[in-house]
Short mmCIF file of C-alpha atoms in Angstrom, two decimals:
data_model
loop_
_atom_site.label_atom_id
_atom_site.label_comp_id
_atom_site.label_asym_id
_atom_site.label_seq_id
_atom_site.Cartn_x
_atom_site.Cartn_y
_atom_site.Cartn_z
CA UNK X 1 -19.89 9.27 -23.16
CA UNK X 2 -20.44 13.04 -23.85
CA UNK X 3 -23.40 13.60 -26.08
CA UNK X 4 -23.30 16.86 -28.18
CA UNK X 5 -25.76 18.20 -30.60
CA UNK X 6 -24.12 20.24 -33.47
CA UNK X 7 -25.87 23.47 -34.65
CA UNK X 8 -27.33 23.13 -38.06
CA UNK X 9 -25.99 25.71 -40.61
CA UNK X 10 -28.63 27.60 -42.64
CA UNK X 11 -28.88 26.42 -46.10
CA UNK X 12 -30.40 28.66 -48.77
CA UNK X 13 -30.11 26.26 -51.46
CA UNK X 14 -33.45 25.26 -52.82
CA UNK X 15 -33.92 21.59 -52.52
CA UNK X 16 -36.29 19.30 -54.33
CA UNK X 17 -39.38 18.29 -52.40
CA UNK X 18 -39.28 14.51 -52.21
CA UNK X 19 -42.18 14.24 -50.09
CA UNK X 20 -44.96 12.08 -51.69
CA UNK X 21 -47.93 14.16 -52.58
CA UNK X 22 -50.35 11.91 -50.80
CA UNK X 23 -48.59 12.15 -47.46
CA UNK X 24 -51.27 12.29 -44.88
CA UNK X 25 -51.49 14.17 -41.67
CA UNK X 26 -51.43 11.05 -39.72
CA UNK X 27 -48.09 10.12 -41.39
CA UNK X 28 -46.66 13.33 -40.30
CA UNK X 29 -47.94 13.01 -36.84
CA UNK X 30 -46.42 9.53 -36.79
CA UNK X 31 -43.08 10.87 -37.81
CA UNK X 32 -43.31 13.61 -35.18
CA UNK X 33 -43.96 10.98 -32.48
CA UNK X 34 -41.00 9.00 -33.64
CA UNK X 35 -38.87 12.00 -33.16
CA UNK X 36 -40.30 12.72 -29.71
CA UNK X 37 -39.82 9.07 -28.67
CA UNK X 38 -36.10 9.22 -29.11
CA UNK X 39 -34.24 9.27 -25.77
CA UNK X 40 -32.88 12.52 -24.58
CA UNK X 41 -29.33 13.57 -24.93
CA UNK X 42 -27.65 13.75 -21.49
CA UNK X 43 -24.11 14.94 -21.21
CA UNK X 44 -21.66 12.76 -19.32
CA UNK X 45 -18.67 15.04 -18.48
CA UNK X 46 -17.87 12.89 -15.24
CA UNK X 47 -17.43 9.58 -17.31
CA UNK X 48 -14.02 8.61 -15.81
CA UNK X 49 -15.48 8.97 -12.36
CA UNK X 50 -18.72 7.34 -13.34
CA UNK X 51 -17.02 4.41 -14.86
CA UNK X 52 -15.04 3.96 -11.69
CA UNK X 53 -18.09 3.89 -9.69
CA UNK X 54 -19.84 1.60 -12.14
CA UNK X 55 -17.10 -0.92 -11.76
CA UNK X 56 -17.35 -0.75 -7.99
CA UNK X 57 -21.16 -1.19 -8.07
CA UNK X 58 -20.76 -4.09 -10.51
CA UNK X 59 -18.24 -5.90 -8.46
CA UNK X 60 -20.20 -5.21 -5.31
CA UNK X 61 -23.20 -6.78 -6.94
CA UNK X 62 -21.47 -9.89 -8.27
CA UNK X 63 -19.24 -10.50 -5.13
CA UNK X 64 -21.65 -9.43 -2.40
CA UNK X 65 -25.06 -8.75 -3.25
CA UNK X 66 -25.65 -11.68 -5.53
CA UNK X 67 -24.33 -14.28 -3.09
CA UNK X 68 -26.47 -12.82 -0.31
CA UNK X 69 -29.79 -12.94 -2.34
CA UNK X 70 -29.01 -16.36 -3.65
CA UNK X 71 -28.62 -17.65 -0.23
CA UNK X 72 -31.60 -15.58 1.00
CA UNK X 73 -33.59 -17.40 -1.83
CA UNK X 74 -32.69 -20.82 -0.66
CA UNK X 75 -33.94 -20.11 3.00
CA UNK X 76 -37.04 -17.97 2.32
CA UNK X 77 -40.03 -19.11 0.03
CA UNK X 78 -40.88 -17.08 -2.79
CA UNK X 79 -44.52 -16.28 -1.35
CA UNK X 80 -42.78 -14.99 1.83
CA UNK X 81 -40.54 -12.69 -0.14
CA UNK X 82 -43.40 -11.44 -2.34
CA UNK X 83 -45.18 -10.47 0.90
CA UNK X 84 -42.17 -8.64 2.26
CA UNK X 85 -42.02 -6.72 -0.97
CA UNK X 86 -45.85 -5.90 -0.63
CA UNK X 87 -45.12 -4.65 2.87
CA UNK X 88 -42.49 -2.38 1.85
CA UNK X 89 -44.41 -1.15 -1.24
CA UNK X 90 -47.48 -0.39 1.06
CA UNK X 91 -45.49 1.62 3.41
CA UNK X 92 -44.07 3.66 0.76
CA UNK X 93 -47.42 4.70 -0.47
CA UNK X 94 -47.10 8.51 0.51
CA UNK X 95 -44.30 8.79 -2.15
CA UNK X 96 -46.55 7.58 -4.98
CA UNK X 97 -49.55 9.50 -3.57
CA UNK X 98 -48.00 12.84 -3.18
CA UNK X 99 -46.08 12.73 -6.47
CA UNK X 100 -49.44 11.92 -8.19
CA UNK X 101 -50.86 15.11 -6.64
CA UNK X 102 -47.80 17.03 -7.65
CA UNK X 103 -48.08 15.92 -11.19
CA UNK X 104 -51.74 16.64 -11.39
CA UNK X 105 -52.77 12.95 -11.58
CA UNK X 106 -55.80 13.14 -9.19
CA UNK X 107 -57.16 9.70 -10.25
CA UNK X 108 -53.81 8.22 -9.63
CA UNK X 109 -53.58 9.78 -6.12
CA UNK X 110 -57.33 8.37 -5.36
CA UNK X 111 -56.17 4.88 -6.50
CA UNK X 112 -52.90 4.95 -4.40
CA UNK X 113 -55.05 6.11 -1.36
CA UNK X 114 -57.76 3.29 -2.00
CA UNK X 115 -54.94 0.76 -2.53
CA UNK X 116 -53.25 1.63 0.84
CA UNK X 117 -56.70 1.35 2.83
CA UNK X 118 -57.49 -2.02 1.17
CA UNK X 119 -54.17 -3.49 1.58
CA UNK X 120 -53.55 -2.17 5.08
CA UNK X 121 -56.67 -3.90 6.34
CA UNK X 122 -57.86 -6.68 4.00
CA UNK X 123 -54.33 -7.36 2.94
CA UNK X 124 -53.11 -7.58 6.58
CA UNK X 125 -50.87 -4.62 7.06
CA UNK X 126 -49.87 -4.72 3.32
CA UNK X 127 -48.39 -8.30 3.22
CA UNK X 128 -50.90 -9.06 0.57
CA UNK X 129 -52.12 -7.05 -2.47
CA UNK X 130 -56.02 -7.56 -2.70
CA UNK X 131 -56.30 -4.20 -4.21
CA UNK X 132 -54.88 -5.60 -7.31
CA UNK X 133 -55.87 -9.32 -7.19
CA UNK X 134 -59.64 -8.63 -6.14
CA UNK X 135 -60.18 -4.96 -7.08
CA UNK X 136 -57.87 -4.61 -10.11
CA UNK X 137 -56.22 -1.30 -8.78
CA UNK X 138 -52.89 -1.14 -10.21
CA UNK X 139 -50.14 0.64 -8.40
CA UNK X 140 -49.03 4.23 -9.87
CA UNK X 141 -45.31 4.39 -9.93
CA UNK X 142 -44.64 8.01 -9.38
CA UNK X 143 -41.55 9.63 -7.94
CA UNK X 144 -40.17 13.18 -7.36
CA UNK X 145 -37.63 13.00 -10.25
CA UNK X 146 -40.73 12.61 -12.63
CA UNK X 147 -42.44 15.43 -10.83
CA UNK X 148 -39.44 17.83 -11.46
CA UNK X 149 -39.37 16.67 -15.24
CA UNK X 150 -43.04 17.51 -15.38
CA UNK X 151 -42.36 21.02 -14.15
CA UNK X 152 -39.65 21.57 -16.87
CA UNK X 153 -36.50 21.07 -14.71
CA UNK X 154 -33.64 19.94 -16.93
CA UNK X 155 -32.07 16.60 -16.15
CA UNK X 156 -28.63 17.87 -15.89
CA UNK X 157 -25.49 15.63 -16.24
CA UNK X 158 -25.45 11.88 -15.87
CA UNK X 159 -23.90 10.57 -12.74
CA UNK X 160 -23.44 7.22 -11.14
CA UNK X 161 -23.70 6.79 -7.28
CA UNK X 162 -22.01 4.16 -5.02
CA UNK X 163 -24.56 1.51 -4.12
CA UNK X 164 -27.48 3.53 -5.71
CA UNK X 165 -26.46 3.24 -9.34
CA UNK X 166 -27.06 5.49 -12.45
CA UNK X 167 -28.87 8.75 -11.98
CA UNK X 168 -28.89 12.52 -13.33
CA UNK X 169 -28.80 15.81 -11.33
CA UNK X 170 -32.61 15.92 -11.55
CA UNK X 171 -33.18 12.38 -10.25
CA UNK X 172 -30.74 12.84 -7.48
CA UNK X 173 -32.74 15.79 -6.30
CA UNK X 174 -35.64 13.56 -6.85
CA UNK X 175 -34.26 10.75 -4.60
CA UNK X 176 -33.97 13.51 -1.71
CA UNK X 177 -37.60 14.37 -2.26
CA UNK X 178 -38.69 10.93 -2.25
CA UNK X 179 -36.79 10.16 0.92
CA UNK X 180 -38.56 13.18 2.55
CA UNK X 181 -41.91 11.58 1.65
CA UNK X 182 -41.00 8.13 2.61
CA UNK X 183 -42.28 6.90 6.11
CA UNK X 184 -39.21 4.57 6.41
CA UNK X 185 -37.02 7.62 6.46
CA UNK X 186 -38.98 9.08 9.46
CA UNK X 187 -39.16 5.65 11.36
CA UNK X 188 -35.41 5.36 10.79
CA UNK X 189 -34.71 8.90 11.84
CA UNK X 190 -36.70 8.88 15.10
CA UNK X 191 -36.82 5.34 16.21
CA UNK X 192 -33.75 3.44 14.84
CA UNK X 193 -30.01 3.75 14.91
CA UNK X 194 -28.28 4.77 11.70
CA UNK X 195 -27.07 1.18 11.43
CA UNK X 196 -30.58 -0.15 11.87
CA UNK X 197 -32.11 2.33 9.35
CA UNK X 198 -29.54 1.27 6.71
CA UNK X 199 -30.41 -2.24 7.48
CA UNK X 200 -33.97 -1.65 6.58
CA UNK X 201 -33.28 -0.10 3.35
CA UNK X 202 -30.74 -2.82 2.43
CA UNK X 203 -33.02 -5.63 3.34
CA UNK X 204 -35.73 -4.12 1.09
CA UNK X 205 -33.07 -3.93 -1.77
CA UNK X 206 -31.85 -7.43 -1.26
CA UNK X 207 -35.37 -8.74 -1.13
CA UNK X 208 -36.11 -7.15 -4.47
CA UNK X 209 -33.09 -8.55 -6.06
CA UNK X 210 -34.01 -11.94 -4.80
CA UNK X 211 -37.46 -11.77 -6.56
CA UNK X 212 -36.06 -10.41 -9.77
CA UNK X 213 -32.89 -12.78 -9.38
CA UNK X 214 -30.95 -9.94 -10.72
CA UNK X 215 -32.11 -10.54 -14.26
CA UNK X 216 -32.91 -6.86 -15.02
CA UNK X 217 -29.43 -5.82 -14.31
CA UNK X 218 -27.77 -8.82 -15.75
CA UNK X 219 -29.74 -8.88 -19.12
CA UNK X 220 -28.59 -5.27 -19.59
CA UNK X 221 -24.85 -5.49 -18.66
CA UNK X 222 -23.80 -9.17 -19.34
CA UNK X 223 -24.53 -9.35 -23.32
CA UNK X 224 -23.04 -5.76 -23.77
CA UNK X 225 -19.63 -4.95 -25.25
CA UNK X 226 -19.53 -1.97 -23.01
CA UNK X 227 -21.71 -2.64 -19.93
CA UNK X 228 -21.31 1.01 -18.67
CA UNK X 229 -22.79 2.38 -21.90
CA UNK X 230 -25.48 -0.29 -22.15
CA UNK X 231 -26.68 0.54 -18.47
CA UNK X 232 -26.51 4.37 -19.10
CA UNK X 233 -28.65 4.01 -22.36
CA UNK X 234 -31.08 1.74 -20.60
CA UNK X 235 -31.42 4.09 -17.77
CA UNK X 236 -31.95 7.32 -19.82
CA UNK X 237 -34.58 5.60 -22.21
CA UNK X 238 -36.56 4.26 -19.17
CA UNK X 239 -36.42 7.55 -17.30
CA UNK X 240 -37.35 9.33 -20.47
CA UNK X 241 -40.36 7.03 -20.96
CA UNK X 242 -41.49 7.33 -17.44
CA UNK X 243 -41.41 11.14 -17.49
CA UNK X 244 -43.91 11.13 -20.54
CA UNK X 245 -46.33 8.85 -18.93
#
């Protein structure tokens, strides 16, 4: 789907002002906010390729990933799976911490550092999240794609990657930046074989699917007439919202 915006031709015809005389500044600001809240228009010149990769990813999910996490769910209790998620989330703290700094969110960076100290000690190496349950310190989800957006980098075209799913040029660069900040990348590079490193990332992803039970993905794609467009729109709107936070 290629989004285009047509240029508006100048109109010198005088038009009747139909705006009510009692329109308040708040009304005008609300209208302005509504315009700003619209999802950005992102071009999709690679749609044939993107659709092919989407189909590949969708079949991989239904015929490979879903059976794996379904079997995993039947063997591993939910509390254990949540602890695994907490562990990986805690390890990836530098991604959130540094992106908070890059975006000028010093309070968020401080919160991430405090969460890491608490969860790494009281939370038994990050298996538990007392920072949230006891100290009410919420996680700040920040990534390098958001950082690039904050510094005015254009999103670029829409692209779908095998296994990774929907992205844009900017968010693809962001993934590389986040990987450089992720301790798992360094552990994999220096201490593990490529296959073992891939296994770590895969296990983290499967564990996340097991907790979500695929509902996020399936709720978007299954009811849709065109699942490709549904996932694309959902991704663009979600990323647009996150870059404004």
